[in-house]
PDB file of C-alpha atoms in Angstrom:
ATOM      1  CA  GLU A 201    -102.914  66.546  22.086  1.00 77.00           C
ATOM      2  CA  PRO A 202    -100.062  69.074  21.925  1.00 82.00           C
ATOM      3  CA  GLU A 203     -97.198  68.413  24.275  1.00 92.00           C
ATOM      4  CA  VAL A 204     -94.011  69.904  25.621  1.00 96.00           C
ATOM      5  CA  THR A 205     -90.997  68.106  24.209  1.00 96.00           C
ATOM      6  CA  GLN A 206     -87.572  67.945  25.771  1.00 97.00           C
ATOM      7  CA  THR A 207     -84.217  66.793  24.443  1.00 96.00           C
ATOM      8  CA  PRO A 208     -82.125  64.933  25.232  1.00 95.00           C
ATOM      9  CA  SER A 209     -83.916  62.473  27.500  1.00 95.00           C
ATOM     10  CA  HIS A 210     -80.623  61.650  29.197  1.00 96.00           C
ATOM     11  CA  GLN A 211     -77.441  63.703  29.465  1.00 97.00           C
ATOM     12  CA  VAL A 212     -74.231  62.578  31.087  1.00 97.00           C
ATOM     13  CA  THR A 213     -71.516  65.142  31.625  1.00 97.00           C
ATOM     14  CA  GLN A 214     -68.312  65.694  33.518  1.00 97.00           C
ATOM     15  CA  MET A 215     -68.210  68.087  36.445  1.00 97.00           C
ATOM     16  CA  GLY A 216     -67.301  71.569  35.270  1.00 97.00           C
ATOM     17  CA  GLN A 217     -68.675  71.098  31.783  1.00 97.00           C
ATOM     18  CA  GLU A 218     -71.433  73.181  30.267  1.00 97.00           C
ATOM     19  CA  VAL A 219     -74.742  71.599  29.349  1.00 97.00           C
ATOM     20  CA  ILE A 220     -77.723  72.894  27.445  1.00 97.00           C
ATOM     21  CA  LEU A 221     -81.098  71.335  27.979  1.00 97.00           C
ATOM     22  CA  ARG A 222     -83.596  71.954  25.242  1.00 97.00           C
ATOM     23  CA  CYS A 223     -87.342  72.308  25.270  1.00 97.00           C
ATOM     24  CA  VAL A 224     -90.033  73.014  22.730  1.00 97.00           C
ATOM     25  CA  PRO A 225     -93.060  74.376  24.600  1.00 96.00           C
ATOM     26  CA  ILE A 226     -96.579  74.097  23.259  1.00 95.00           C
ATOM     27  CA  SER A 227     -96.836  76.507  20.360  1.00 91.00           C
ATOM     28  CA  ASN A 228     -99.428  79.024  21.587  1.00 90.00           C
ATOM     29  CA  HIS A 229     -98.095  79.139  25.141  1.00 93.00           C
ATOM     30  CA  LEU A 230     -96.615  82.313  26.547  1.00 92.00           C
ATOM     31  CA  TYR A 231     -95.344  81.333  29.980  1.00 93.00           C
ATOM     32  CA  PHE A 232     -92.347  79.027  30.307  1.00 95.00           C
ATOM     33  CA  TYR A 233     -90.755  77.337  33.282  1.00 96.00           C
ATOM     34  CA  TRP A 234     -87.935  75.083  34.311  1.00 97.00           C
ATOM     35  CA  TYR A 235     -88.242  72.783  37.290  1.00 97.00           C
ATOM     36  CA  ARG A 236     -85.956  70.116  38.605  1.00 96.00           C
ATOM     37  CA  GLN A 237     -86.453  66.988  40.661  1.00 92.00           C
ATOM     38  CA  ILE A 238     -83.682  65.276  42.545  1.00 91.00           C
ATOM     39  CA  LEU A 239     -84.293  61.545  42.782  1.00 85.00           C
ATOM     40  CA  GLY A 240     -86.990  60.750  45.313  1.00 80.00           C
ATOM     41  CA  GLN A 241     -87.699  64.371  46.135  1.00 84.00           C
ATOM     42  CA  LYS A 242     -90.338  66.873  45.171  1.00 86.00           C
ATOM     43  CA  VAL A 243     -90.426  68.960  42.045  1.00 91.00           C
ATOM     44  CA  GLU A 244     -88.642  72.281  42.642  1.00 93.00           C
ATOM     45  CA  PHE A 245     -89.187  75.540  40.803  1.00 94.00           C
ATOM     46  CA  LEU A 246     -86.136  77.007  39.085  1.00 97.00           C
ATOM     47  CA  VAL A 247     -87.244  79.849  36.850  1.00 96.00           C
ATOM     48  CA  SER A 248     -90.178  81.369  35.036  1.00 94.00           C
ATOM     49  CA  PHE A 249     -89.909  83.210  31.736  1.00 95.00           C
ATOM     50  CA  TYR A 250     -92.403  85.512  30.081  1.00 93.00           C
ATOM     51  CA  ASN A 251     -92.199  88.132  27.364  1.00 91.00           C
ATOM     52  CA  ASN A 252     -88.582  87.222  26.636  1.00 91.00           C
ATOM     53  CA  GLU A 253     -87.328  87.772  30.116  1.00 94.00           C
ATOM     54  CA  ILE A 254     -87.044  86.025  33.437  1.00 95.00           C
ATOM     55  CA  SER A 255     -90.051  86.871  35.594  1.00 93.00           C
ATOM     56  CA  GLU A 256     -88.973  84.977  38.686  1.00 93.00           C
ATOM     57  CA  LYS A 257     -86.184  82.668  39.783  1.00 94.00           C
ATOM     58  CA  SER A 258     -85.515  80.560  42.825  1.00 94.00           C
ATOM     59  CA  GLU A 259     -82.460  80.435  45.059  1.00 93.00           C
ATOM     60  CA  ILE A 260     -81.311  77.385  43.129  1.00 93.00           C
ATOM     61  CA  PHE A 261     -81.101  79.393  39.926  1.00 96.00           C
ATOM     62  CA  ASP A 262     -77.735  81.012  40.566  1.00 94.00           C
ATOM     63  CA  ASP A 263     -75.251  82.598  38.160  1.00 94.00           C
ATOM     64  CA  GLN A 264     -74.364  79.192  36.728  1.00 96.00           C
ATOM     65  CA  PHE A 265     -77.832  78.935  35.225  1.00 97.00           C
ATOM     66  CA  SER A 266     -79.303  80.826  32.311  1.00 97.00           C
ATOM     67  CA  VAL A 267     -82.332  80.498  30.088  1.00 97.00           C
ATOM     68  CA  GLU A 268     -82.932  81.589  26.574  1.00 95.00           C
ATOM     69  CA  ARG A 269     -85.639  81.583  23.984  1.00 93.00           C
ATOM     70  CA  PRO A 270     -83.479  81.888  20.876  1.00 87.00           C
ATOM     71  CA  ASP A 271     -86.329  81.628  18.381  1.00 87.00           C
ATOM     72  CA  GLY A 272     -90.080  81.276  18.355  1.00 79.00           C
ATOM     73  CA  SER A 273     -90.127  77.654  19.384  1.00 88.00           C
ATOM     74  CA  ASN A 274     -87.190  76.659  21.605  1.00 94.00           C
ATOM     75  CA  PHE A 275     -86.610  77.348  25.271  1.00 97.00           C
ATOM     76  CA  THR A 276     -83.239  76.322  26.684  1.00 97.00           C
ATOM     77  CA  LEU A 277     -81.659  75.943  30.094  1.00 98.00           C
ATOM     78  CA  LYS A 278     -77.903  76.264  30.256  1.00 98.00           C
ATOM     79  CA  ILE A 279     -75.755  75.248  33.177  1.00 97.00           C
ATOM     80  CA  ARG A 280     -72.384  76.848  32.667  1.00 96.00           C
ATOM     81  CA  SER A 281     -70.185  74.753  34.926  1.00 95.00           C
ATOM     82  CA  THR A 282     -71.975  71.693  36.222  1.00 97.00           C
ATOM     83  CA  LYS A 283     -71.564  70.426  39.758  1.00 96.00           C
ATOM     84  CA  LEU A 284     -72.274  66.978  41.138  1.00 96.00           C
ATOM     85  CA  GLU A 285     -75.320  68.322  42.943  1.00 95.00           C
ATOM     86  CA  ASP A 286     -76.831  69.463  39.634  1.00 97.00           C
ATOM     87  CA  SER A 287     -77.634  65.825  38.903  1.00 97.00           C
ATOM     88  CA  ALA A 288     -81.410  65.687  38.671  1.00 96.00           C
ATOM     89  CA  MET A 289     -84.341  65.376  36.327  1.00 96.00           C
ATOM     90  CA  TYR A 290     -85.036  68.723  34.697  1.00 98.00           C
ATOM     91  CA  PHE A 291     -88.552  69.486  33.545  1.00 97.00           C
ATOM     92  CA  CYS A 292     -89.647  72.165  31.166  1.00 97.00           C
ATOM     93  CA  ALA A 293     -93.227  73.391  31.430  1.00 96.00           C
ATOM     94  CA  SER A 294     -95.439  75.897  29.684  1.00 95.00           C
ATOM     95  CA  LYS A 295     -98.876  77.426  29.850  1.00 92.00           C
ATOM     96  CA  GLU A 296    -100.978  79.659  27.675  1.00 90.00           C
ATOM     97  CA  THR A 297    -101.977  82.188  30.304  1.00 83.00           C
ATOM     98  CA  GLU A 298    -100.963  82.783  33.880  1.00 75.00           C
ATOM     99  CA  GLU A 299    -104.232  81.252  35.021  1.00 74.00           C
ATOM    100  CA  GLU A 300    -104.082  78.016  33.089  1.00 75.00           C
ATOM    101  CA  LYS A 301    -102.687  74.694  34.229  1.00 87.00           C
ATOM    102  CA  LEU A 302     -99.063  73.915  33.585  1.00 92.00           C
ATOM    103  CA  PHE A 303     -98.062  71.322  31.011  1.00 94.00           C
ATOM    104  CA  PHE A 304     -94.845  69.447  31.673  1.00 95.00           C
ATOM    105  CA  GLY A 305     -92.415  67.754  29.360  1.00 96.00           C
ATOM    106  CA  SER A 306     -91.109  64.278  30.064  1.00 95.00           C
ATOM    107  CA  GLY A 307     -87.825  65.627  31.397  1.00 96.00           C
ATOM    108  CA  THR A 308     -84.091  65.408  30.842  1.00 97.00           C
ATOM    109  CA  GLN A 309     -82.184  63.239  33.288  1.00 97.00           C
ATOM    110  CA  LEU A 310     -78.881  65.001  33.917  1.00 98.00           C
ATOM    111  CA  SER A 311     -76.056  63.009  35.465  1.00 97.00           C
ATOM    112  CA  VAL A 312     -72.918  64.888  36.469  1.00 97.00           C
ATOM    113  CA  LEU A 313     -69.899  62.659  37.063  1.00 96.00           C
TER     114      LEU A 313
ATOM    115  CA  GLY B1169     -92.074  79.804  55.611  1.00 36.00           C
ATOM    116  CA  GLU B1170     -95.120  79.025  53.534  1.00 40.00           C
ATOM    117  CA  SER B1171     -95.276  75.538  52.176  1.00 48.00           C
ATOM    118  CA  VAL B1172     -97.392  72.838  50.666  1.00 56.00           C
ATOM    119  CA  GLY B1173     -96.985  69.364  52.039  1.00 52.00           C
ATOM    120  CA  LEU B1174     -98.462  65.895  52.098  1.00 42.00           C
ATOM    121  CA  HIS B1175     -99.406  63.848  55.136  1.00 46.00           C
ATOM    122  CA  LEU B1176     -98.615  60.299  53.955  1.00 47.00           C
ATOM    123  CA  PRO B1177     -95.551  59.364  51.963  1.00 82.00           C
ATOM    124  CA  THR B1178     -96.959  55.993  50.800  1.00 91.00           C
ATOM    125  CA  LEU B1179    -100.503  54.803  50.332  1.00 92.00           C
ATOM    126  CA  SER B1180    -101.211  51.164  49.607  1.00 94.00           C
ATOM    127  CA  VAL B1181    -104.683  50.488  48.239  1.00 96.00           C
ATOM    128  CA  GLN B1182    -106.400  47.414  46.918  1.00 96.00           C
ATOM    129  CA  GLU B1183    -107.572  47.450  43.339  1.00 97.00           C
ATOM    130  CA  GLY B1184    -111.174  48.570  43.162  1.00 97.00           C
ATOM    131  CA  ASP B1185    -111.082  50.455  46.432  1.00 97.00           C
ATOM    132  CA  ASN B1186    -111.191  54.224  46.723  1.00 96.00           C
ATOM    133  CA  SER B1187    -108.007  56.185  47.438  1.00 96.00           C
ATOM    134  CA  ILE B1188    -107.734  59.388  49.403  1.00 96.00           C
ATOM    135  CA  ILE B1189    -104.569  61.471  49.258  1.00 95.00           C
ATOM    136  CA  ASN B1190    -104.239  64.410  51.602  1.00 93.00           C
ATOM    137  CA  CYS B1191    -102.356  67.661  51.390  1.00 92.00           C
ATOM    138  CA  ALA B1192    -101.925  70.569  53.794  1.00 90.00           C
ATOM    139  CA  TYR B1193    -101.068  74.070  52.751  1.00 85.00           C
ATOM    140  CA  SER B1194    -100.077  77.014  54.874  1.00 78.00           C
ATOM    141  CA  ASN B1195    -100.639  80.048  52.646  1.00 83.00           C
ATOM    142  CA  SER B1196    -104.198  81.110  53.361  1.00 82.00           C
ATOM    143  CA  ALA B1197    -104.031  83.536  50.426  1.00 85.00           C
ATOM    144  CA  SER B1198    -103.576  80.734  47.887  1.00 87.00           C
ATOM    145  CA  ASP B1199    -106.369  80.823  45.328  1.00 89.00           C
ATOM    146  CA  TYR B1200    -105.567  77.914  43.050  1.00 92.00           C
ATOM    147  CA  PHE B1201    -104.566  74.336  43.698  1.00 94.00           C
ATOM    148  CA  ILE B1202    -103.720  71.498  41.411  1.00 95.00           C
ATOM    149  CA  TRP B1203    -103.030  67.781  41.559  1.00 96.00           C
ATOM    150  CA  TYR B1204    -100.472  66.076  39.380  1.00 96.00           C
ATOM    151  CA  LYS B1205     -99.699  62.411  38.822  1.00 96.00           C
ATOM    152  CA  GLN B1206     -96.154  61.342  38.104  1.00 93.00           C
ATOM    153  CA  GLU B1207     -95.359  57.896  36.802  1.00 91.00           C
ATOM    154  CA  SER B1208     -91.840  56.568  36.982  1.00 86.00           C
ATOM    155  CA  GLY B1209     -89.528  58.309  34.521  1.00 83.00           C
ATOM    156  CA  LYS B1210     -92.177  60.728  33.309  1.00 88.00           C
ATOM    157  CA  GLY B1211     -93.105  64.326  33.858  1.00 91.00           C
ATOM    158  CA  PRO B1212     -96.010  65.387  36.060  1.00 93.00           C
ATOM    159  CA  GLN B1213     -99.384  64.970  34.394  1.00 94.00           C
ATOM    160  CA  PHE B1214    -102.317  67.196  35.244  1.00 94.00           C
ATOM    161  CA  ILE B1215    -105.168  65.450  37.036  1.00 96.00           C
ATOM    162  CA  ILE B1216    -107.508  68.105  38.352  1.00 96.00           C
ATOM    163  CA  ASP B1217    -107.470  71.634  39.697  1.00 95.00           C
ATOM    164  CA  ILE B1218    -109.626  73.752  41.949  1.00 95.00           C
ATOM    165  CA  ARG B1219    -109.959  77.426  42.725  1.00 94.00           C
ATOM    166  CA  SER B1220    -110.416  78.769  46.203  1.00 93.00           C
ATOM    167  CA  ASN B1221    -113.996  79.865  45.501  1.00 94.00           C
ATOM    168  CA  MET B1222    -114.972  76.196  45.281  1.00 95.00           C
ATOM    169  CA  ASP B1223    -114.864  73.407  47.833  1.00 96.00           C
ATOM    170  CA  LYS B1224    -115.313  70.455  45.537  1.00 97.00           C
ATOM    171  CA  ARG B1225    -114.628  69.597  41.959  1.00 97.00           C
ATOM    172  CA  GLN B1226    -115.132  66.320  40.158  1.00 97.00           C
ATOM    173  CA  GLY B1227    -113.442  64.814  37.177  1.00 95.00           C
ATOM    174  CA  GLN B1228    -113.389  61.383  35.698  1.00 93.00           C
ATOM    175  CA  ARG B1229    -113.014  59.037  38.712  1.00 96.00           C
ATOM    176  CA  VAL B1230    -111.318  61.826  40.667  1.00 98.00           C
ATOM    177  CA  THR B1231    -112.618  64.392  43.092  1.00 98.00           C
ATOM    178  CA  VAL B1232    -110.721  67.207  44.733  1.00 97.00           C
ATOM    179  CA  LEU B1233    -111.944  68.649  48.009  1.00 97.00           C
ATOM    180  CA  LEU B1234    -110.771  71.947  49.419  1.00 96.00           C
ATOM    181  CA  ASN B1235    -111.263  72.907  53.042  1.00 95.00           C
ATOM    182  CA  LYS B1236    -110.073  76.468  53.426  1.00 92.00           C
ATOM    183  CA  THR B1237    -110.909  76.560  57.117  1.00 92.00           C
ATOM    184  CA  VAL B1238    -108.209  74.053  57.961  1.00 92.00           C
ATOM    185  CA  LYS B1239    -106.151  74.657  54.806  1.00 91.00           C
ATOM    186  CA  HIS B1240    -106.503  71.107  53.603  1.00 93.00           C
ATOM    187  CA  LEU B1241    -106.759  69.623  50.140  1.00 95.00           C
ATOM    188  CA  SER B1242    -107.544  66.051  49.213  1.00 96.00           C
ATOM    189  CA  LEU B1243    -107.703  63.948  46.087  1.00 97.00           C
ATOM    190  CA  GLN B1244    -110.089  61.050  45.943  1.00 98.00           C
ATOM    191  CA  ILE B1245    -109.692  58.370  43.310  1.00 97.00           C
ATOM    192  CA  ALA B1246    -112.680  56.106  42.838  1.00 97.00           C
ATOM    193  CA  ALA B1247    -112.264  52.409  42.021  1.00 97.00           C
ATOM    194  CA  THR B1248    -108.480  52.568  41.997  1.00 97.00           C
ATOM    195  CA  GLN B1249    -106.848  50.715  39.136  1.00 96.00           C
ATOM    196  CA  PRO B1250    -103.300  49.394  38.642  1.00 95.00           C
ATOM    197  CA  GLY B1251    -102.675  52.274  36.248  1.00 95.00           C
ATOM    198  CA  ASP B1252    -103.228  54.675  39.121  1.00 97.00           C
ATOM    199  CA  SER B1253     -99.995  53.554  40.751  1.00 96.00           C
ATOM    200  CA  ALA B1254     -97.807  56.649  40.746  1.00 95.00           C
ATOM    201  CA  VAL B1255     -96.614  59.528  42.876  1.00 93.00           C
ATOM    202  CA  TYR B1256     -99.238  62.200  43.406  1.00 95.00           C
ATOM    203  CA  PHE B1257     -98.314  65.800  44.068  1.00 93.00           C
ATOM    204  CA  CYS B1258    -100.439  68.659  45.180  1.00 94.00           C
ATOM    205  CA  ALA B1259     -99.308  72.138  44.242  1.00 93.00           C
ATOM    206  CA  GLU B1260    -100.409  75.696  44.788  1.00 91.00           C
ATOM    207  CA  LYS B1261    -100.073  78.568  42.381  1.00 87.00           C
ATOM    208  CA  GLY B1262     -97.698  81.345  43.299  1.00 81.00           C
ATOM    209  CA  SER B1263     -96.520  84.466  41.561  1.00 78.00           C
ATOM    210  CA  TRP B1264     -96.134  84.458  37.770  1.00 76.00           C
ATOM    211  CA  GLY B1265     -98.154  81.277  37.632  1.00 77.00           C
ATOM    212  CA  LYS B1266     -95.392  79.134  39.068  1.00 83.00           C
ATOM    213  CA  LEU B1267     -96.414  76.083  41.061  1.00 88.00           C
ATOM    214  CA  GLN B1268     -95.059  75.165  44.463  1.00 89.00           C
ATOM    215  CA  PHE B1269     -95.171  71.422  44.893  1.00 90.00           C
ATOM    216  CA  GLY B1270     -95.646  69.311  47.960  1.00 86.00           C
ATOM    217  CA  ALA B1271     -93.494  66.321  48.814  1.00 84.00           C
ATOM    218  CA  GLY B1272     -95.577  63.696  46.998  1.00 88.00           C
ATOM    219  CA  THR B1273     -97.452  60.547  47.984  1.00 92.00           C
ATOM    220  CA  GLN B1274     -96.596  57.214  46.441  1.00 93.00           C
ATOM    221  CA  VAL B1275     -99.765  55.271  45.680  1.00 95.00           C
ATOM    222  CA  VAL B1276     -99.317  51.532  45.292  1.00 95.00           C
ATOM    223  CA  VAL B1277    -102.260  49.571  43.958  1.00 96.00           C
ATOM    224  CA  THR B1278    -102.298  45.930  44.974  1.00 93.00           C
ATOM    225  CA  PRO B1279    -104.342  43.225  43.220  1.00 88.00           C
TER     226      PRO B1279
END
């Protein structure tokens, strides 16, 4: 079964550093999302991306965050200057149409020291 | 504000028994709901979904019930197995297909 893949599985960085989290959505999918989950808490929406532009973003997704689909397969989340509170599991997700269920990757655990 | 939430943070169930996980939602305009299972260190995995024009949907060992009158959603797992131990999230679909997740219920299956 096709799956969403994310790299790296773990990322440790120093506060203030830039990180890029990478995702390869399922190939025929058109809608892309980033979510995050702080340890022990619920999964929170960050941003949705469709037709090469952000369609919606949450309050969490401030100017430090950006997303990009640089080619036909990758979908990246960049955090420009990481803060301690950015430590979380970040999930990429995709779907074929707006109506279909969302498929999640296995996540990148980001630790900001 | 509008939200999706779960009643019980932890559910302990004996192997072989049925499990029922409950979820309340507040947006009466929601037309699509979905249950995900999350095992430790993994991403959410789709279990079952339901549209608002239905009140029940069955899958393999799972059933989702939707009561729009009281804005309540439940997931029933038949003959719970050790592999069912996980956190279960309900979610509702919002704009642009995004999902708004509830807080999660930890299901612990005991032998």
